[in-house]
PDB file of C-alpha atoms in Angstrom:
ATOM      1  CA  MET A   1    -220.502 229.345  60.640  1.00 36.00           C
ATOM      2  CA  THR A   2    -220.907 232.500  58.522  1.00 34.00           C
ATOM      3  CA  ASP A   3    -219.968 234.083  55.272  1.00 36.00           C
ATOM      4  CA  THR A   4    -220.775 230.862  53.235  1.00 35.00           C
ATOM      5  CA  THR A   5    -221.751 230.871  49.637  1.00 34.00           C
ATOM      6  CA  LYS A   6    -223.940 228.338  47.500  1.00 33.00           C
ATOM      7  CA  LEU A   7    -222.325 226.800  44.808  1.00 35.00           C
ATOM      8  CA  THR A   8    -222.768 224.234  42.120  1.00 34.00           C
ATOM      9  CA  SER A   9    -220.413 222.079  40.115  1.00 36.00           C
ATOM     10  CA  SER A  10    -220.752 221.481  36.240  1.00 36.00           C
ATOM     11  CA  THR A  11    -217.743 218.994  36.286  1.00 44.00           C
ATOM     12  CA  VAL A  12    -219.490 216.187  38.077  1.00 54.00           C
ATOM     13  CA  GLN A  13    -223.110 215.810  38.746  1.00 59.00           C
ATOM     14  CA  ASN A  14    -222.806 215.303  42.438  1.00 72.00           C
ATOM     15  CA  PRO A  15    -219.679 216.149  44.146  1.00 88.00           C
ATOM     16  CA  VAL A  16    -219.139 216.118  47.653  1.00 94.00           C
ATOM     17  CA  LEU A  17    -216.170 218.547  47.109  1.00 96.00           C
ATOM     18  CA  HIS A  18    -215.095 220.705  44.166  1.00 96.00           C
ATOM     19  CA  THR A  19    -212.533 224.060  43.816  1.00 97.00           C
ATOM     20  CA  HIS A  20    -212.873 226.550  41.566  1.00 97.00           C
ATOM     21  CA  ASP A  21    -209.815 228.945  40.350  1.00 98.00           C
ATOM     22  CA  VAL A  22    -207.990 227.644  43.773  1.00 98.00           C
ATOM     23  CA  THR A  23    -204.504 229.838  44.030  1.00 98.00           C
ATOM     24  CA  VAL A  24    -201.804 229.639  46.492  1.00 97.00           C
ATOM     25  CA  ASP A  25    -198.813 232.453  47.128  1.00 97.00           C
ATOM     26  CA  TYR A  26    -196.336 232.493  49.656  1.00 95.00           C
ATOM     27  CA  SER A  27    -195.251 236.173  50.870  1.00 93.00           C
ATOM     28  CA  GLY A  28    -196.500 237.031  47.310  1.00 91.00           C
ATOM     29  CA  LYS A  29    -195.174 234.459  44.987  1.00 95.00           C
ATOM     30  CA  ARG A  30    -197.279 232.356  43.150  1.00 96.00           C
ATOM     31  CA  ALA A  31    -197.154 228.608  43.881  1.00 96.00           C
ATOM     32  CA  LEU A  32    -200.062 227.151  42.545  1.00 97.00           C
ATOM     33  CA  ASN A  33    -202.114 228.836  39.553  1.00 98.00           C
ATOM     34  CA  GLU A  34    -206.042 228.505  39.510  1.00 98.00           C
ATOM     35  CA  THR A  35    -207.155 225.023  40.043  1.00 98.00           C
ATOM     36  CA  SER A  36    -210.699 223.750  39.567  1.00 98.00           C
ATOM     37  CA  LEU A  37    -211.392 220.038  40.170  1.00 97.00           C
ATOM     38  CA  SER A  38    -214.295 218.115  41.428  1.00 97.00           C
ATOM     39  CA  PHE A  39    -214.402 214.741  43.748  1.00 97.00           C
ATOM     40  CA  GLU A  40    -217.091 212.591  44.252  1.00 96.00           C
ATOM     41  CA  SER A  41    -217.930 210.273  47.232  1.00 96.00           C
ATOM     42  CA  GLY A  42    -216.791 206.617  46.671  1.00 96.00           C
ATOM     43  CA  THR A  43    -213.963 207.546  44.652  1.00 97.00           C
ATOM     44  CA  VAL A  44    -210.173 207.843  45.077  1.00 98.00           C
ATOM     45  CA  THR A  45    -208.511 210.702  43.107  1.00 98.00           C
ATOM     46  CA  ALA A  46    -204.667 210.501  42.716  1.00 98.00           C
ATOM     47  CA  LEU A  47    -202.554 213.617  42.401  1.00 98.00           C
ATOM     48  CA  ILE A  48    -199.448 213.132  40.685  1.00 98.00           C
ATOM     49  CA  GLY A  49    -196.374 215.543  39.211  1.00 96.00           C
ATOM     50  CA  PRO A  50    -192.672 215.907  39.917  1.00 95.00           C
ATOM     51  CA  SER A  51    -191.691 217.501  43.247  1.00 92.00           C
ATOM     52  CA  GLY A  52    -192.558 220.815  43.973  1.00 92.00           C
ATOM     53  CA  CYS A  53    -195.220 220.726  41.015  1.00 95.00           C
ATOM     54  CA  GLY A  54    -198.217 222.087  43.662  1.00 96.00           C
ATOM     55  CA  LYS A  55    -199.969 218.906  44.662  1.00 97.00           C
ATOM     56  CA  SER A  56    -199.646 218.793  48.102  1.00 96.00           C
ATOM     57  CA  THR A  57    -199.875 222.451  48.415  1.00 97.00           C
ATOM     58  CA  PHE A  58    -203.491 221.976  46.751  1.00 98.00           C
ATOM     59  CA  LEU A  59    -204.076 219.250  48.982  1.00 98.00           C
ATOM     60  CA  ARG A  60    -203.275 221.363  52.192  1.00 96.00           C
ATOM     61  CA  CYS A  61    -206.094 223.788  50.787  1.00 96.00           C
ATOM     62  CA  ILE A  62    -209.077 221.450  50.902  1.00 97.00           C
ATOM     63  CA  ASN A  63    -209.281 221.480  54.574  1.00 95.00           C
ATOM     64  CA  LEU A  64    -207.590 225.183  54.911  1.00 96.00           C
ATOM     65  CA  MET A  65    -204.087 223.890  56.212  1.00 95.00           C
ATOM     66  CA  ASN A  66    -202.268 226.315  54.363  1.00 93.00           C
ATOM     67  CA  ARG A  67    -204.020 229.142  56.333  1.00 88.00           C
ATOM     68  CA  GLU A  68    -201.550 228.077  59.284  1.00 89.00           C
ATOM     69  CA  ILE A  69    -198.334 228.947  57.151  1.00 93.00           C
ATOM     70  CA  PRO A  70    -197.301 232.726  57.679  1.00 93.00           C
ATOM     71  CA  GLY A  71    -197.756 234.762  54.567  1.00 93.00           C
ATOM     72  CA  CYS A  72    -199.819 232.051  52.828  1.00 95.00           C
ATOM     73  CA  VAL A  73    -203.217 233.394  50.840  1.00 96.00           C
ATOM     74  CA  VAL A  74    -205.545 231.040  49.107  1.00 97.00           C
ATOM     75  CA  GLY A  75    -207.451 232.286  46.451  1.00 97.00           C
ATOM     76  CA  GLY A  76    -210.653 230.692  44.611  1.00 97.00           C
ATOM     77  CA  LYS A  77    -213.672 228.851  46.105  1.00 97.00           C
ATOM     78  CA  ILE A  78    -213.199 225.522  48.059  1.00 98.00           C
ATOM     79  CA  VAL A  79    -216.704 224.176  48.032  1.00 97.00           C
ATOM     80  CA  TYR A  80    -217.782 221.110  50.520  1.00 97.00           C
ATOM     81  CA  HIS A  81    -221.628 220.292  50.308  1.00 94.00           C
ATOM     82  CA  ASP A  82    -222.204 223.525  48.293  1.00 92.00           C
ATOM     83  CA  ILE A  83    -220.772 225.652  51.192  1.00 95.00           C
ATOM     84  CA  ASN A  84    -217.758 227.636  50.027  1.00 97.00           C
ATOM     85  CA  VAL A  85    -215.240 226.785  53.103  1.00 97.00           C
ATOM     86  CA  ASN A  86    -212.505 229.250  51.909  1.00 97.00           C
ATOM     87  CA  THR A  87    -214.033 232.133  54.056  1.00 95.00           C
ATOM     88  CA  LYS A  88    -212.744 233.656  57.108  1.00 90.00           C
ATOM     89  CA  GLY A  89    -215.658 232.917  58.951  1.00 89.00           C
ATOM     90  CA  ILE A  90    -215.667 228.892  58.446  1.00 94.00           C
ATOM     91  CA  ASP A  91    -215.327 226.805  61.758  1.00 94.00           C
ATOM     92  CA  THR A  92    -212.006 224.855  60.824  1.00 93.00           C
ATOM     93  CA  LEU A  93    -212.727 222.372  63.605  1.00 91.00           C
ATOM     94  CA  TRP A  94    -216.106 221.065  61.988  1.00 93.00           C
ATOM     95  CA  LEU A  95    -214.440 221.248  58.362  1.00 96.00           C
ATOM     96  CA  ARG A  96    -211.375 218.953  59.679  1.00 94.00           C
ATOM     97  CA  LYS A  97    -213.898 216.592  61.548  1.00 94.00           C
ATOM     98  CA  ARG A  98    -215.743 216.342  58.010  1.00 96.00           C
ATOM     99  CA  VAL A  99    -212.377 216.262  55.865  1.00 97.00           C
ATOM    100  CA  GLY A 100    -209.981 214.151  57.779  1.00 96.00           C
ATOM    101  CA  MET A 101    -206.091 213.988  57.074  1.00 96.00           C
ATOM    102  CA  VAL A 102    -203.403 211.236  57.056  1.00 96.00           C
ATOM    103  CA  PHE A 103    -199.917 212.620  56.794  1.00 95.00           C
ATOM    104  CA  GLN A 104    -196.828 211.384  55.027  1.00 93.00           C
ATOM    105  CA  GLN A 105    -195.201 209.945  58.294  1.00 93.00           C
ATOM    106  CA  PRO A 106    -197.257 208.033  60.689  1.00 94.00           C
ATOM    107  CA  ASN A 107    -198.139 210.698  64.130  1.00 94.00           C
ATOM    108  CA  PRO A 108    -199.818 208.383  66.505  1.00 96.00           C
ATOM    109  CA  PHE A 109    -200.157 210.041  70.071  1.00 96.00           C
ATOM    110  CA  ARG A 110    -198.186 208.832  73.084  1.00 96.00           C
ATOM    111  CA  LYS A 111    -201.075 206.828  74.088  1.00 97.00           C
ATOM    112  CA  SER A 112    -202.315 203.371  73.710  1.00 98.00           C
ATOM    113  CA  ILE A 113    -203.660 202.163  70.673  1.00 98.00           C
ATOM    114  CA  TYR A 114    -207.237 202.407  72.054  1.00 98.00           C
ATOM    115  CA  GLU A 115    -206.991 206.034  72.887  1.00 97.00           C
ATOM    116  CA  ASN A 116    -205.519 206.846  69.946  1.00 97.00           C
ATOM    117  CA  VAL A 117    -208.941 206.535  68.421  1.00 97.00           C
ATOM    118  CA  ALA A 118    -210.863 207.228  71.510  1.00 97.00           C
ATOM    119  CA  PHE A 119    -209.149 210.380  71.935  1.00 93.00           C
ATOM    120  CA  ALA A 120    -210.955 212.310  69.059  1.00 88.00           C
ATOM    121  CA  LEU A 121    -214.310 211.122  70.026  1.00 93.00           C
ATOM    122  CA  LYS A 122    -214.102 212.046  73.424  1.00 94.00           C
ATOM    123  CA  SER A 123    -213.024 215.633  72.479  1.00 89.00           C
ATOM    124  CA  HIS A 124    -216.074 216.084  70.535  1.00 87.00           C
ATOM    125  CA  GLY A 125    -218.347 215.044  73.534  1.00 90.00           C
ATOM    126  CA  MET A 126    -218.621 210.890  73.228  1.00 92.00           C
ATOM    127  CA  THR A 127    -218.109 210.065  76.728  1.00 91.00           C
ATOM    128  CA  LYS A 128    -219.934 206.237  76.996  1.00 95.00           C
ATOM    129  CA  LYS A 129    -217.910 203.751  77.022  1.00 94.00           C
ATOM    130  CA  GLU A 130    -220.284 201.118  75.269  1.00 95.00           C
ATOM    131  CA  GLU A 131    -220.163 204.060  72.358  1.00 96.00           C
ATOM    132  CA  LEU A 132    -216.740 204.441  72.587  1.00 96.00           C
ATOM    133  CA  ASP A 133    -215.433 200.738  72.413  1.00 97.00           C
ATOM    134  CA  GLU A 134    -217.990 200.279  69.534  1.00 97.00           C
ATOM    135  CA  ARG A 135    -216.621 202.995  67.547  1.00 97.00           C
ATOM    136  CA  VAL A 136    -213.191 202.341  67.992  1.00 97.00           C
ATOM    137  CA  GLU A 137    -213.533 198.724  67.003  1.00 97.00           C
ATOM    138  CA  LYS A 138    -215.536 199.905  63.946  1.00 97.00           C
ATOM    139  CA  SER A 139    -212.652 202.464  62.987  1.00 97.00           C
ATOM    140  CA  LEU A 140    -210.090 199.769  63.172  1.00 97.00           C
ATOM    141  CA  ARG A 141    -211.943 197.396  61.225  1.00 96.00           C
ATOM    142  CA  ALA A 142    -212.411 199.850  58.614  1.00 95.00           C
ATOM    143  CA  ALA A 143    -208.495 200.473  58.770  1.00 95.00           C
ATOM    144  CA  ALA A 144    -207.720 196.746  58.394  1.00 94.00           C
ATOM    145  CA  LEU A 145    -206.227 196.735  61.798  1.00 97.00           C
ATOM    146  CA  TRP A 146    -208.472 195.298  64.295  1.00 97.00           C
ATOM    147  CA  ASP A 147    -207.669 191.657  63.834  1.00 96.00           C
ATOM    148  CA  GLU A 148    -203.687 192.277  64.481  1.00 97.00           C
ATOM    149  CA  VAL A 149    -204.388 194.744  67.788  1.00 98.00           C
ATOM    150  CA  LYS A 150    -207.914 193.504  69.426  1.00 97.00           C
ATOM    151  CA  ASP A 151    -205.870 191.776  71.957  1.00 97.00           C
ATOM    152  CA  LYS A 152    -203.315 194.728  72.945  1.00 97.00           C
ATOM    153  CA  LEU A 153    -205.548 197.589  72.696  1.00 98.00           C
ATOM    154  CA  ARG A 154    -203.867 198.885  75.739  1.00 97.00           C
ATOM    155  CA  ASP A 155    -200.609 198.610  74.379  1.00 98.00           C
ATOM    156  CA  SER A 156    -198.401 201.628  73.338  1.00 98.00           C
ATOM    157  CA  ALA A 157    -199.251 202.645  69.701  1.00 98.00           C
ATOM    158  CA  TYR A 158    -195.387 202.913  69.802  1.00 97.00           C
ATOM    159  CA  ALA A 159    -195.304 199.071  69.578  1.00 97.00           C
ATOM    160  CA  LEU A 160    -196.696 199.072  66.456  1.00 97.00           C
ATOM    161  CA  SER A 161    -194.652 198.640  63.404  1.00 96.00           C
ATOM    162  CA  GLY A 162    -194.643 201.472  60.883  1.00 95.00           C
ATOM    163  CA  GLY A 163    -197.548 199.992  58.631  1.00 95.00           C
ATOM    164  CA  GLN A 164    -199.670 199.714  61.421  1.00 97.00           C
ATOM    165  CA  GLN A 165    -198.898 202.890  62.867  1.00 97.00           C
ATOM    166  CA  GLN A 166    -200.252 204.521  59.543  1.00 96.00           C
ATOM    167  CA  ARG A 167    -203.279 202.202  59.409  1.00 97.00           C
ATOM    168  CA  LEU A 168    -203.867 203.513  63.175  1.00 97.00           C
ATOM    169  CA  CYS A 169    -203.482 207.062  62.004  1.00 97.00           C
ATOM    170  CA  ILE A 170    -206.171 206.256  59.376  1.00 97.00           C
ATOM    171  CA  ALA A 171    -208.689 204.678  61.914  1.00 97.00           C
ATOM    172  CA  ARG A 172    -208.061 207.870  63.999  1.00 97.00           C
ATOM    173  CA  THR A 173    -209.284 209.979  61.073  1.00 97.00           C
ATOM    174  CA  LEU A 174    -212.325 207.596  60.199  1.00 97.00           C
ATOM    175  CA  ALA A 175    -213.513 207.400  63.822  1.00 96.00           C
ATOM    176  CA  LEU A 176    -214.899 210.927  63.315  1.00 95.00           C
ATOM    177  CA  GLN A 177    -216.909 209.557  60.293  1.00 95.00           C
ATOM    178  CA  PRO A 178    -215.654 211.930  57.460  1.00 97.00           C
ATOM    179  CA  ASP A 179    -217.145 211.801  54.174  1.00 95.00           C
ATOM    180  CA  VAL A 180    -213.359 212.972  52.555  1.00 98.00           C
ATOM    181  CA  VAL A 181    -210.121 211.625  53.285  1.00 98.00           C
ATOM    182  CA  LEU A 182    -206.943 213.405  52.113  1.00 98.00           C
ATOM    183  CA  MET A 183    -203.453 211.284  52.211  1.00 98.00           C
ATOM    184  CA  ASP A 184    -200.249 212.883  51.490  1.00 97.00           C
ATOM    185  CA  GLU A 185    -198.211 210.287  50.480  1.00 95.00           C
ATOM    186  CA  PRO A 186    -199.103 207.895  53.170  1.00 95.00           C
ATOM    187  CA  CYS A 187    -196.788 205.003  51.762  1.00 95.00           C
ATOM    188  CA  SER A 188    -193.752 206.754  51.259  1.00 91.00           C
ATOM    189  CA  ALA A 189    -192.137 205.533  54.340  1.00 86.00           C
ATOM    190  CA  LEU A 190    -193.502 201.830  54.109  1.00 93.00           C
ATOM    191  CA  ASP A 191    -192.218 198.922  52.946  1.00 93.00           C
ATOM    192  CA  PRO A 192    -194.363 197.053  49.977  1.00 93.00           C
ATOM    193  CA  ILE A 193    -195.957 194.759  52.092  1.00 93.00           C
ATOM    194  CA  ALA A 194    -197.259 197.617  54.549  1.00 93.00           C
ATOM    195  CA  THR A 195    -197.920 199.755  51.499  1.00 95.00           C
ATOM    196  CA  PHE A 196    -199.950 197.001  49.943  1.00 94.00           C
ATOM    197  CA  ALA A 197    -201.864 196.986  53.357  1.00 94.00           C
ATOM    198  CA  ILE A 198    -202.354 200.595  53.082  1.00 96.00           C
ATOM    199  CA  GLU A 199    -203.493 200.766  49.169  1.00 96.00           C
ATOM    200  CA  GLU A 200    -206.077 197.774  50.207  1.00 95.00           C
ATOM    201  CA  THR A 201    -207.250 200.104  53.412  1.00 95.00           C
ATOM    202  CA  ILE A 202    -207.838 202.991  50.569  1.00 97.00           C
ATOM    203  CA  SER A 203    -209.652 200.775  48.351  1.00 96.00           C
ATOM    204  CA  SER A 204    -212.118 199.547  51.075  1.00 95.00           C
ATOM    205  CA  ILE A 205    -212.579 203.077  52.302  1.00 95.00           C
ATOM    206  CA  ALA A 206    -213.617 204.581  49.010  1.00 96.00           C
ATOM    207  CA  ARG A 207    -215.940 201.472  48.685  1.00 95.00           C
ATOM    208  CA  ASN A 208    -217.824 202.546  51.861  1.00 93.00           C
ATOM    209  CA  GLY A 209    -218.407 205.502  50.108  1.00 95.00           C
ATOM    210  CA  ILE A 210    -215.770 207.927  51.248  1.00 96.00           C
ATOM    211  CA  CYS A 211    -214.125 210.231  48.558  1.00 98.00           C
ATOM    212  CA  VAL A 212    -210.100 209.701  49.185  1.00 98.00           C
ATOM    213  CA  VAL A 213    -207.679 212.282  47.548  1.00 98.00           C
ATOM    214  CA  ILE A 214    -204.199 211.138  47.730  1.00 98.00           C
ATOM    215  CA  VAL A 215    -200.891 212.702  47.031  1.00 98.00           C
ATOM    216  CA  THR A 216    -198.490 209.979  45.518  1.00 96.00           C
ATOM    217  CA  HIS A 217    -195.136 209.759  43.688  1.00 93.00           C
ATOM    218  CA  ASN A 218    -195.664 206.005  42.886  1.00 94.00           C
ATOM    219  CA  MET A 219    -197.039 205.807  39.666  1.00 95.00           C
ATOM    220  CA  GLU A 220    -198.056 202.160  40.011  1.00 95.00           C
ATOM    221  CA  GLN A 221    -199.827 202.802  43.114  1.00 96.00           C
ATOM    222  CA  ALA A 222    -201.856 205.597  41.532  1.00 97.00           C
ATOM    223  CA  THR A 223    -202.648 202.932  38.807  1.00 97.00           C
ATOM    224  CA  ARG A 224    -203.989 200.403  41.488  1.00 96.00           C
ATOM    225  CA  VAL A 225    -205.704 202.441  43.736  1.00 97.00           C
ATOM    226  CA  SER A 226    -207.321 205.592  41.970  1.00 98.00           C
ATOM    227  CA  ASN A 227    -210.419 206.008  39.857  1.00 97.00           C
ATOM    228  CA  LYS A 228    -209.327 209.741  38.697  1.00 98.00           C
ATOM    229  CA  THR A 229    -205.978 211.554  38.167  1.00 98.00           C
ATOM    230  CA  ALA A 230    -204.885 214.941  38.132  1.00 98.00           C
ATOM    231  CA  PHE A 231    -201.210 215.842  36.880  1.00 98.00           C
ATOM    232  CA  PHE A 232    -199.682 218.892  38.416  1.00 98.00           C
ATOM    233  CA  TYR A 233    -196.364 220.605  36.818  1.00 97.00           C
ATOM    234  CA  LEU A 234    -195.066 223.624  37.825  1.00 96.00           C
ATOM    235  CA  GLY A 235    -197.702 225.156  39.996  1.00 97.00           C
ATOM    236  CA  HIS A 236    -200.263 224.057  37.043  1.00 97.00           C
ATOM    237  CA  MET A 237    -203.111 221.280  37.108  1.00 97.00           C
ATOM    238  CA  VAL A 238    -202.408 220.137  33.687  1.00 97.00           C
ATOM    239  CA  GLU A 239    -204.720 217.127  32.990  1.00 97.00           C
ATOM    240  CA  PHE A 240    -207.295 215.218  35.008  1.00 98.00           C
ATOM    241  CA  GLY A 241    -209.206 212.430  34.024  1.00 97.00           C
ATOM    242  CA  ASP A 242    -210.153 208.740  34.723  1.00 97.00           C
ATOM    243  CA  THR A 243    -206.929 206.974  35.753  1.00 98.00           C
ATOM    244  CA  ALA A 244    -207.066 204.634  32.836  1.00 97.00           C
ATOM    245  CA  GLN A 245    -207.110 207.521  30.133  1.00 96.00           C
ATOM    246  CA  ILE A 246    -204.783 209.744  31.955  1.00 97.00           C
ATOM    247  CA  PHE A 247    -202.074 206.675  31.908  1.00 97.00           C
ATOM    248  CA  GLY A 248    -203.088 204.947  29.001  1.00 96.00           C
ATOM    249  CA  ALA A 249    -203.878 208.042  26.337  1.00 96.00           C
ATOM    250  CA  PRO A 250    -202.342 211.368  27.994  1.00 96.00           C
ATOM    251  CA  LYS A 251    -203.283 214.445  25.986  1.00 96.00           C
ATOM    252  CA  ASP A 252    -200.767 216.609  27.326  1.00 95.00           C
ATOM    253  CA  GLN A 253    -197.075 216.038  26.058  1.00 95.00           C
ATOM    254  CA  ARG A 254    -195.991 217.096  29.607  1.00 96.00           C
ATOM    255  CA  LEU A 255    -197.865 214.662  31.064  1.00 96.00           C
ATOM    256  CA  ASN A 256    -196.813 211.826  28.351  1.00 94.00           C
ATOM    257  CA  ASP A 257    -192.919 213.169  29.073  1.00 94.00           C
ATOM    258  CA  TYR A 258    -193.542 212.434  32.743  1.00 94.00           C
ATOM    259  CA  LEU A 259    -195.069 209.282  32.456  1.00 94.00           C
ATOM    260  CA  ASN A 260    -192.125 208.055  30.410  1.00 90.00           C
ATOM    261  CA  GLY A 261    -189.796 209.134  32.872  1.00 87.00           C
ATOM    262  CA  ARG A 262    -188.177 212.020  30.788  1.00 80.00           C
ATOM    263  CA  PHE A 263    -188.413 214.113  33.715  1.00 72.00           C
ATOM    264  CA  GLY A 264    -189.444 213.586  37.588  1.00 64.00           C
TER     265      GLY A 264
END
């Protein structure tokens, strides 16, 4: 990697990740204004706000996914372990191994349950069967899926339910041992039972020291799973703080109006 910049954050003592004045423009039109946030290991941060407010745009900045959109320009600093990754010289494969992503719709590969988890490991050079077996089991356990699939690892991932497929995608992400996991509305397509299982998985991941950043429209979900919450509105990050404070004593009137259903 080249062209990196050492930085520190004054927002939290030891952030695994922080952003400084991050902006996003699509073909010259501003979609996200200067946003500075810090994220710690072992915590869940929820990004909330009405549709089109910039929260998913911000999330996709963190692992540089917005770079793949023609006409998109991301400004500011995105700092992962003191390295500014928002540079031309950064190795995105390295970054996305360390900063994993789970999408809104489950997207398992057209492979077996086992191969869905093992595929990325093999791509990164792990070839010994014993090591693969151990990592696959560990990842499926971390995603609370092992007990449900341990006897059918060679079955197609498409035989699983939607909620199981999403947990498989989480296991696939965890297999590479990231220390940050990004989730873009991971429960939006799931029923309440499957949603509960995903929320339990998110909490377990954080307890194991991983930093989780989740975009959600579900206010109850944000209060259940997150330690910190950031509210976005019309391309601005309006308020950030402990989840209990954000929901119990919002400081900004726009956040108060949003939480009381006056818009959304």
